Coordinates of C-alpha atoms and ligand atoms in Angstrom, one line a residue:
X1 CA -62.3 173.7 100.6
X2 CA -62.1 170.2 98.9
X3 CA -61.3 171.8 95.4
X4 CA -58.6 174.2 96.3
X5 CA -55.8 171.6 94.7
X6 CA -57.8 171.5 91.5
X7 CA -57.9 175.3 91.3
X8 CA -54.5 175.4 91.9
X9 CA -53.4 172.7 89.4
X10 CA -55.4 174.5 86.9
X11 CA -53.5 178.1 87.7
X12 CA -50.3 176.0 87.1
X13 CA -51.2 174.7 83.8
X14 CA -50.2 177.6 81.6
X15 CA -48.7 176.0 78.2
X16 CA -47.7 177.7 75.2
X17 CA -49.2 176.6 72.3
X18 CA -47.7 173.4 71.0
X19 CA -45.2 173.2 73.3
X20 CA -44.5 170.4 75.5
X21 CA -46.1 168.3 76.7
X22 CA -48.7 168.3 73.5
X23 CA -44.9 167.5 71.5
X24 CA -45.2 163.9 73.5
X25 CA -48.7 163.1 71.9
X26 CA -49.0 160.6 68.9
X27 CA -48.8 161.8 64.9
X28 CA -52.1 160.3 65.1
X29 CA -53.6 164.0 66.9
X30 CA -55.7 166.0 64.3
X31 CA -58.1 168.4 65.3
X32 CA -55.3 169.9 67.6
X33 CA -53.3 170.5 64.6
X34 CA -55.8 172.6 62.7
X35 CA -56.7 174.4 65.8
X36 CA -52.9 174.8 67.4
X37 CA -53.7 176.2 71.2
X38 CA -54.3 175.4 74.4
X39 CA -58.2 175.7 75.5
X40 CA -58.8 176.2 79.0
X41 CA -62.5 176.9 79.2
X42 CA -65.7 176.6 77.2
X43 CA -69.6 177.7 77.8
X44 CA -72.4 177.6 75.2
X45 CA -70.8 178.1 72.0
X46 CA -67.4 179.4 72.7
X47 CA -64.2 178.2 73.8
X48 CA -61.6 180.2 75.5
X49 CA -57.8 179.7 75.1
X50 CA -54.9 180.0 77.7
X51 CA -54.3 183.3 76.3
X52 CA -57.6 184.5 77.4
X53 CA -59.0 184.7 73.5
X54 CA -62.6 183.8 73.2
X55 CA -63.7 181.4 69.8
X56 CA -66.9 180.3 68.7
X57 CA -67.2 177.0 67.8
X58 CA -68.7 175.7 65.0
X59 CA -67.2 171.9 65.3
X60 CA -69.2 171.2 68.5
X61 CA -67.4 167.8 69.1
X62 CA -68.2 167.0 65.8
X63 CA -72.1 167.4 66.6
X64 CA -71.3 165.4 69.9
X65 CA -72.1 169.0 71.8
X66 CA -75.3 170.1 70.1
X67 CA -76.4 172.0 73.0
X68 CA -73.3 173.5 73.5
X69 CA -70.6 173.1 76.4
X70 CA -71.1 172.9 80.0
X71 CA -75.1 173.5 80.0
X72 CA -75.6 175.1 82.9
X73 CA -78.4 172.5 84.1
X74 CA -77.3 169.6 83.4
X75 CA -73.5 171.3 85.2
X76 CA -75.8 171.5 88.4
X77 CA -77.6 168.2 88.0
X78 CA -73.9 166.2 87.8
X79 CA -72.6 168.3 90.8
X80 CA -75.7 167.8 92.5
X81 CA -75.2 163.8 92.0
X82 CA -71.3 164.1 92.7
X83 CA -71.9 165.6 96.1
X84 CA -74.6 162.8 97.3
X85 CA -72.3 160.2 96.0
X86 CA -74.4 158.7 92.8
X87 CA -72.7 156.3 91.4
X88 CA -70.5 157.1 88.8
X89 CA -69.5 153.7 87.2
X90 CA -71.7 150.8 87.2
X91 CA -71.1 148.0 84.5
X92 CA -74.7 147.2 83.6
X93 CA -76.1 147.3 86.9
X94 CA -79.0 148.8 87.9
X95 CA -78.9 152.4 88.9
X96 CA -81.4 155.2 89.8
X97 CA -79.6 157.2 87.1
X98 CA -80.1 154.6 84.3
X99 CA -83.4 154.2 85.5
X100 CA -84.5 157.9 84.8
X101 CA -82.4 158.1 81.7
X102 CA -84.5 154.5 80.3
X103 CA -87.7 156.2 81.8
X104 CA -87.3 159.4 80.4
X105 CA -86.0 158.2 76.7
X106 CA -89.0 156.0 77.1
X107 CA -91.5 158.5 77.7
X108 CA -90.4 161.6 75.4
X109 CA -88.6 160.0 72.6
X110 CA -89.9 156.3 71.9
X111 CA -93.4 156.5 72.9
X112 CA -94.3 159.4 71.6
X113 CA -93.6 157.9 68.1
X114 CA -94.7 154.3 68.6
X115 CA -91.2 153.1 68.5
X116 CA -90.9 149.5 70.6
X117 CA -87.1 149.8 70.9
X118 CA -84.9 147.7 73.4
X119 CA -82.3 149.6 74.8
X120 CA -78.4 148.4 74.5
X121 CA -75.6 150.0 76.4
X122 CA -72.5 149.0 74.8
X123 CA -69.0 150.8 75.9
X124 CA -69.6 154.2 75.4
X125 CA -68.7 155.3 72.1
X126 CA -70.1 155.5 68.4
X127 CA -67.6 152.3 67.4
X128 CA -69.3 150.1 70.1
X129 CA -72.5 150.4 68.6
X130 CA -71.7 149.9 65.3
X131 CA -70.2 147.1 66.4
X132 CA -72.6 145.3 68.3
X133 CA -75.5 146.3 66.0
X134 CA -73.5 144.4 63.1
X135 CA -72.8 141.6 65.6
X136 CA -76.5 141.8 66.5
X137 CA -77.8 141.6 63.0
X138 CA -75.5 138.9 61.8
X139 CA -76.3 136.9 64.6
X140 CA -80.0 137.1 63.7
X141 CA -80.1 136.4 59.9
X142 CA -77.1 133.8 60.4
X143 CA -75.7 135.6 57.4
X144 CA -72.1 137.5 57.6
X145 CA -72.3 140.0 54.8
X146 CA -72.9 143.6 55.4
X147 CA -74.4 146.6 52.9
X148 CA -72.9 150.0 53.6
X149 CA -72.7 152.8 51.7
X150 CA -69.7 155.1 49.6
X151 CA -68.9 157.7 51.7
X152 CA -70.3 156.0 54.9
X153 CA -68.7 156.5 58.1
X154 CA -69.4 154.7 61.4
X155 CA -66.2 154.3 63.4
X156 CA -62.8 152.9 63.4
X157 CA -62.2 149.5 65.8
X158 CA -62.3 146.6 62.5
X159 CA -65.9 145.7 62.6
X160 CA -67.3 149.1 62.1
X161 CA -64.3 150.3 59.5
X162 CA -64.9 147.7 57.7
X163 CA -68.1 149.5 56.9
X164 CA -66.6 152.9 56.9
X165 CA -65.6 154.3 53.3
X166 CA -62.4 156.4 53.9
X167 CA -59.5 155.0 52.4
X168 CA -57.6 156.5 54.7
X169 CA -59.1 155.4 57.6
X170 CA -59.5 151.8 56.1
X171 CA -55.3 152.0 56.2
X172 CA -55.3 151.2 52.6
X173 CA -55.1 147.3 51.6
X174 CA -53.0 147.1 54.8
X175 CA -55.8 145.6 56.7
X176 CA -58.3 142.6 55.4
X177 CA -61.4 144.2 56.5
X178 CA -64.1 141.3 55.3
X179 CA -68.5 140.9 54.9
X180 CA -69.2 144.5 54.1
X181 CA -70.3 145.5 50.3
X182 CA -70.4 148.4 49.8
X183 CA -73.0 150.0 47.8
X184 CA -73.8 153.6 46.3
X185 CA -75.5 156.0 48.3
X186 CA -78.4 158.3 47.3
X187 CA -77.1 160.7 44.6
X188 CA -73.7 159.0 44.1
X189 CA -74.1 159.1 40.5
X190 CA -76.0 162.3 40.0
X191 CA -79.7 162.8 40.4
X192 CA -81.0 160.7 37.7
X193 CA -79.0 157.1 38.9
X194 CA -81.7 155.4 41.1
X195 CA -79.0 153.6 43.3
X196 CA -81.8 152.0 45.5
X197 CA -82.9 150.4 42.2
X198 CA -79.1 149.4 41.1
X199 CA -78.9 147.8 45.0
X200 CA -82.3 145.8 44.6
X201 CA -81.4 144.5 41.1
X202 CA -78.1 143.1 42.7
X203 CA -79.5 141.7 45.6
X204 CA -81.7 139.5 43.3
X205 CA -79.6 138.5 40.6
X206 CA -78.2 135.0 41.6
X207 CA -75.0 135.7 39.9
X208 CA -74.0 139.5 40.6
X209 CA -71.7 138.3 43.0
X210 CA -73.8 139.5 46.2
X211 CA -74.5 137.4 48.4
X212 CA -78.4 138.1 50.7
X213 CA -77.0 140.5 53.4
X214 CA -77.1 140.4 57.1
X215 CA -78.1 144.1 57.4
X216 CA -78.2 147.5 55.6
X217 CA -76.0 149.8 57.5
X218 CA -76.8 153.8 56.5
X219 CA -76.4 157.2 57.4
X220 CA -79.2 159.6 56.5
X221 CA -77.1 162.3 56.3
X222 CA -73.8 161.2 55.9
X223 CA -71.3 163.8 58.1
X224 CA -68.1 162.5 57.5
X225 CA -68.7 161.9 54.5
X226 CA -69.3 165.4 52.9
X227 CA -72.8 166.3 54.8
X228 CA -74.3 164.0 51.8
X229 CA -78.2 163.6 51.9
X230 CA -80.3 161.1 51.5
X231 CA -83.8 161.8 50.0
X232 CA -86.9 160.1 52.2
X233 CA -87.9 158.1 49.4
X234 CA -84.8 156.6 49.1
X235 CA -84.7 155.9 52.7
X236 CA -88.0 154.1 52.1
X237 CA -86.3 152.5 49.1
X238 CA -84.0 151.3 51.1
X239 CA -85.9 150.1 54.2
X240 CA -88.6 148.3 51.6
X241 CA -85.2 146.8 49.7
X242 CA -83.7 145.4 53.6
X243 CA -87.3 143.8 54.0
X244 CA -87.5 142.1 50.5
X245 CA -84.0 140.7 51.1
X246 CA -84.3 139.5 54.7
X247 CA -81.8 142.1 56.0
X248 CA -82.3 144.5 59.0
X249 CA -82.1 147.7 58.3
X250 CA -79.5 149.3 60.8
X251 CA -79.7 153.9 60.6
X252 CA -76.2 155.4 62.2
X253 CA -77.9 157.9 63.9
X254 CA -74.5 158.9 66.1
X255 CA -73.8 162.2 64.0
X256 CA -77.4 162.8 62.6
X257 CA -79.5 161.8 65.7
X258 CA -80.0 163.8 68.8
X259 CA -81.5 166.9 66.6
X260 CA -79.0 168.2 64.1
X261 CA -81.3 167.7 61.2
X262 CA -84.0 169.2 63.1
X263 CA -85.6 166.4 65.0
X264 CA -84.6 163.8 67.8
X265 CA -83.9 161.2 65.1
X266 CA -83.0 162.0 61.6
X267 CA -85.5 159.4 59.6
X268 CA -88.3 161.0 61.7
X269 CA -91.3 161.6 59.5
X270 CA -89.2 159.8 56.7
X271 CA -92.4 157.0 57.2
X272 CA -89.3 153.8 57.4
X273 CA -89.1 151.3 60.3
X274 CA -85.2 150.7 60.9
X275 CA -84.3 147.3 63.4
X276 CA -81.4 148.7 64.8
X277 CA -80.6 152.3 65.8
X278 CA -77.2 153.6 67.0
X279 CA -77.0 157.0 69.0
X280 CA -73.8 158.3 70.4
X281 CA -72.3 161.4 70.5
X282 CA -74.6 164.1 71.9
X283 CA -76.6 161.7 73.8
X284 CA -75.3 162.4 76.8
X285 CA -76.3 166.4 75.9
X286 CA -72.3 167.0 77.8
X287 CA -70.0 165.7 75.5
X288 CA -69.6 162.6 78.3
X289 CA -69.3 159.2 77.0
X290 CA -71.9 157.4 75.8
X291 CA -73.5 155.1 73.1
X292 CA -77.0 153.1 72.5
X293 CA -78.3 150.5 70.4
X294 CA -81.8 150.4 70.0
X295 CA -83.6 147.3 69.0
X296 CA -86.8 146.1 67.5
X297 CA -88.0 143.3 70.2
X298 CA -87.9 140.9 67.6
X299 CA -84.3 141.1 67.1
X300 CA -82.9 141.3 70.6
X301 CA -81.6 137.8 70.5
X302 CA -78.5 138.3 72.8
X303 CA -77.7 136.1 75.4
X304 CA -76.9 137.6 79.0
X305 CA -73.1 139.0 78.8
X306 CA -72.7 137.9 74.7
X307 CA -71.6 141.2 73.9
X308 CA -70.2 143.5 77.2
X309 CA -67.7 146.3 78.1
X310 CA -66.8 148.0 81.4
X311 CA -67.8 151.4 80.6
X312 CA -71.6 150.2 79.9
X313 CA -72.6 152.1 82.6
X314 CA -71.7 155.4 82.7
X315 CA -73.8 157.5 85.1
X316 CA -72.6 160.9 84.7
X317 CA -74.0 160.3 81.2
X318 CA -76.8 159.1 82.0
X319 CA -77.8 162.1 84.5
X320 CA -76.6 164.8 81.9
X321 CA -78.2 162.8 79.0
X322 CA -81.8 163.1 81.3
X323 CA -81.7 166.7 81.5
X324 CA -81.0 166.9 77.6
X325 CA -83.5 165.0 77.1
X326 CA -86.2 167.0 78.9
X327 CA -85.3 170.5 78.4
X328 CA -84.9 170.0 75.0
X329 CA -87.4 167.4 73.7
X330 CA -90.2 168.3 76.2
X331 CA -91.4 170.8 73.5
X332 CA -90.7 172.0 70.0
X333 CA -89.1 174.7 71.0
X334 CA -85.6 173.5 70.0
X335 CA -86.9 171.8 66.7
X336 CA -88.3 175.6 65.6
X337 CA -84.7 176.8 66.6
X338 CA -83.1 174.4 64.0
X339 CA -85.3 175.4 61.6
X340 CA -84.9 179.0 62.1
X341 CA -81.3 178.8 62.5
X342 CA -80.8 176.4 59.7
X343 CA -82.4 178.9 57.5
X344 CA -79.7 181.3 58.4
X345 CA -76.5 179.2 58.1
X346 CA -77.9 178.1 54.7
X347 CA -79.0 181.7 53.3
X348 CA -75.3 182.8 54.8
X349 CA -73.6 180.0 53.0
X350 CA -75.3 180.4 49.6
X351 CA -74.2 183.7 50.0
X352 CA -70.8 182.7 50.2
X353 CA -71.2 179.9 47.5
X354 CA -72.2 182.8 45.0
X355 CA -68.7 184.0 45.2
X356 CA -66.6 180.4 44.9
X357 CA -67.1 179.1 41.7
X358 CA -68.9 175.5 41.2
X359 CA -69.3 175.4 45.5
X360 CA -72.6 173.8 46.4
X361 CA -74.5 174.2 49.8
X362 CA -75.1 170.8 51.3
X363 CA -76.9 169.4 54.6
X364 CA -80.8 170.0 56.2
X365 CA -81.6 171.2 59.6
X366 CA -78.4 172.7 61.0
X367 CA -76.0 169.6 59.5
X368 CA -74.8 172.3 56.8
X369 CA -71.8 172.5 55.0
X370 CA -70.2 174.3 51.9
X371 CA -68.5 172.3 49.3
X372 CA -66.0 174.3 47.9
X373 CA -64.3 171.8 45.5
X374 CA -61.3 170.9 46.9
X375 CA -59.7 169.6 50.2
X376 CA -57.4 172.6 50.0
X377 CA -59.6 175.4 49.5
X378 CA -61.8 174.0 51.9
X379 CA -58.9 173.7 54.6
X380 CA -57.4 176.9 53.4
X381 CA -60.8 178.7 54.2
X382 CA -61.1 176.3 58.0
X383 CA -57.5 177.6 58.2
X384 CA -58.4 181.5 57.9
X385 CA -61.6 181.2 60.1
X386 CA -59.4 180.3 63.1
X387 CA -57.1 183.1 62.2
X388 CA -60.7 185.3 63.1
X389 CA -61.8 183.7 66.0
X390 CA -64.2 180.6 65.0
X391 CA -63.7 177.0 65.0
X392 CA -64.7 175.0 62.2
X393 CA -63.7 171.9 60.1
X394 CA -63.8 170.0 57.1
X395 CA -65.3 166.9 55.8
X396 CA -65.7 164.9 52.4
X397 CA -63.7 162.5 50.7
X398 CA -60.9 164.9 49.7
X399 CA -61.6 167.1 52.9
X400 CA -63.7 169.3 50.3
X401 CA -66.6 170.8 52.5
X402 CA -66.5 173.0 55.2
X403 CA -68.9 172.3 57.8
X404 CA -71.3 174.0 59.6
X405 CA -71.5 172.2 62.9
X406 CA -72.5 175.5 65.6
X407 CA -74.4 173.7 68.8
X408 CA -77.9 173.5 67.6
X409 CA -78.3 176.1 70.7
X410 CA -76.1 179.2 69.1
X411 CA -78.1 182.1 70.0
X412 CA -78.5 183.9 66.5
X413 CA -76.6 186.6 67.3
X414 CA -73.6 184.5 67.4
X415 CA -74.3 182.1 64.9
X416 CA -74.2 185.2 62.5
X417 CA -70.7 186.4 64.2
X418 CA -69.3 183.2 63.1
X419 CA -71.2 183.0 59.6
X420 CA -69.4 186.6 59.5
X421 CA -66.5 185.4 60.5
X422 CA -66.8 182.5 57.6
X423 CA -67.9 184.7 55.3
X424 CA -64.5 187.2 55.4
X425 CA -62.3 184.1 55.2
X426 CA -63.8 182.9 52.2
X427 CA -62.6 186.4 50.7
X428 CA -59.7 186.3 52.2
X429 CA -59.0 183.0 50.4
X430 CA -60.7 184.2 47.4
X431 CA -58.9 187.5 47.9
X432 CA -62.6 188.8 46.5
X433 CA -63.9 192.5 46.6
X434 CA -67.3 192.3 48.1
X435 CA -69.0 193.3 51.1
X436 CA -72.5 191.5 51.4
X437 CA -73.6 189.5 54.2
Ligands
PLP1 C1 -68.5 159.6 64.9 C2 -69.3 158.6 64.2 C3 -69.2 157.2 64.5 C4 -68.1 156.7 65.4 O1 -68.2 157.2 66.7 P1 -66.9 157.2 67.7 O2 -67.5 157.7 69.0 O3 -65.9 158.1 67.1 O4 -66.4 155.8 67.7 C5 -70.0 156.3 63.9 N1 -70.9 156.7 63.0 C6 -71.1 158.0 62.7 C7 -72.2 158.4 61.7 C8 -70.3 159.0 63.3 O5 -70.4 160.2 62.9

């Protein structure tokens, strides 16, 4: 049997946790420092550790696994492909693979809602969008400056961070990061700021300093950020405000897209026409690489091989991305799911919010999260929930909310073991007396 080496490589690989070799990885790690052991195995919404203890995970890749690990068909589909020799890489040549992801993506996603898209592989992750949508839209309005938002986030090579919000990330004033303006977000100064308004007024006074703007970069649901909203009519505020000012309107859709506010993109129904869209992380549906820019026909002026990368073509992705796309977006069976489930996380985490003072429950569809007012509450709580048994992170500018990112395929029952879970290490950290949930 051809795999008998693998199996025993993987009997051999029995590390404690945190011990070498994970000593020889960069300071840069994070996630495995919050989550310090050694995971051999993971199915739907749990991982298992080398120690045979089973988590639930509510980080989901960062919403890059929204229907969970190792789905069992798109698992058979890949094997099935592996054994008759499909082609795993293929720069940006045509493939039967690509062809049934273009078809399919085609057929249940842009047609269905009128959209025209282009299609743009770039190298297969969220940065390599962002990257060559910016490109993209700079190269069609000849202008250099870009609009993102406070709190944005959309990737760290320098294009894309110059556009992302985080200090931290940005490296400080270590790094000139130049043409983005940044702009306020929906909400950034409370509910009664009109921030679309303060962005238009801006954009056509000659001497506030801004100059007209290549594109509009924004996230409708900023994850990284702090799982900050934007309301639809500011979206359309927004989309109206790019068209006034000859800017395209570019939506991140890496974090949002692919259902986690409920539906296959998260502006659908929002009534606004972006240029550009960027999807990444769970389009392939496997947690395999993969990223696309879509374009309005207009604004697909690249020339052949202007903006390239080796790892365009990625076919495993594009086999496992197929079979996400139609068992989950054949019907609305998923989008009812979110709904339901969303309803859950959110009753759960009001719940919770009742008992930490001045916390706020933020997010739609099943992008939730609990801002607890401060990084170190928040990581304190994140901290405790591993202790129990579930996986879950924070987010925000100071690392204040803890998010709710549980595969948008959690069966309930588990989704309400790991809201439990939650729930008893907020009280833990609160060191409350209460019992609900
Ligand atoms: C994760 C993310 C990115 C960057 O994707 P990478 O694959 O990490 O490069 C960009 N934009 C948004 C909204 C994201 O959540």
């Amino acid at each position: 049997m051809a795999f008998s080496t693998v199996d025993d490589l993987t009997v051999s690989m029995t590390y404690e946790p945190n011990a070498y070799p994970f000593e020889r990885e960069s300071e840069v790690r994070s996630y495995s420092r919050s989550f310090p052991t050694t995971f051999v195995r993971a199915a739907g919404s749990t991982m298992t550790d080398s120690s045979g203890r089973t988590y639930i995970d509510f980080l989901a890749g960062c919403s890059t696994l929204n229907y969970g690990h190792n789905d069992p068909d798109m698992t058979e589909a890949l094997m099935s492909y592996l054994s008759r020799q499909g082609l795993t890489h293929g720069l940006d040549l045509q493939t039967e693979a690509k062809a049934e992801f273009i078809q399919t993506f085609i057929d249940l996603i842009l047609d269905p809602r009128g959209l025209p898209y282009r299609l743009q592989f770039t190298g297969p992750t969220g940065t390599n969008a962002i990257e060559a949508a910016l490109k993209l839209a700079r190269k069609v309005t000849g202008r250099s400056t870009v609009i993102s938002f406070t709190n944005g986030f959309h990737g760290v090579t320098i294009g894309a961070l110059a556009a992302t919000g985080n200090r931290q990330h940005r490296m400080g004033p270590a790094i000139a990061l130049p043409g983005v303006t940044r702009a306020l977000y929906d909400g950034y100064l409370g509910a009664s700021v009109d921030t679309a308004e303060m962005l238009d007024q801006l954009l056509s006074d000659p001497s506030s300093g801004y100059d007209a703007p290549a594109a509009i970069l924004v996230e409708t649901v900023q994850g990284e950020g702090g799982i900050n909203t934007a309301r639809a009519s500011w979206m359309r505020d927004i989309d109206a405000i790019a068209k006034k000012h000859g800017a395209l309107l570019i939506v991140d859709d890496i974090q949002a897209g692919c259902g986690r506010t409920g539906t296959f993109f998260s502006f659908d129904s929002m009534g606004i026409k972006p240029d550009i869209v960027t999807l990444s992380k769970s389009l392939s549906g496997f947690g395999l690489p993969m990223a696309l820019v879509l374009i309005h026909p207009d604004h697909d002026q690249w020339l052949p091989a202007e903006h390239n990368g080796t790892f365009r073509g990625n076919n495993l992705a594009f086999v496992t991305a197929t079979i996400a796309l139609k068992k989950f977006w054949r019907n609305d069976d998923l989008r009812e799911d979110v709904r339901r489930r969303g309803r859950l996380v959110t009753e759960a985490l009001t719940n919770m919010s009742l008992h930490v003072p001045g916390s706020v429950v933020k997010g739609r569809g099943l992008f939730l999260g609990l801002d607890v007012g401060s990084g170190e509450r928040a990581g304190a709580i994140c901290h405790q929930a591993f202790h129990h048994g579930l996986v879950i992170e924070t987010s925000g500018a100071r690392g204040e909310v803890v998010k709710v990112l549980a595969p948008l395929t959690t069966p309930d029952v588990l989704l309400t073991s790991g809201l439990e879970i939650l729930h008893r290490a907020v009280e833990e950290h609160l060191d409350l007396r209460f019992t609900t949930i």
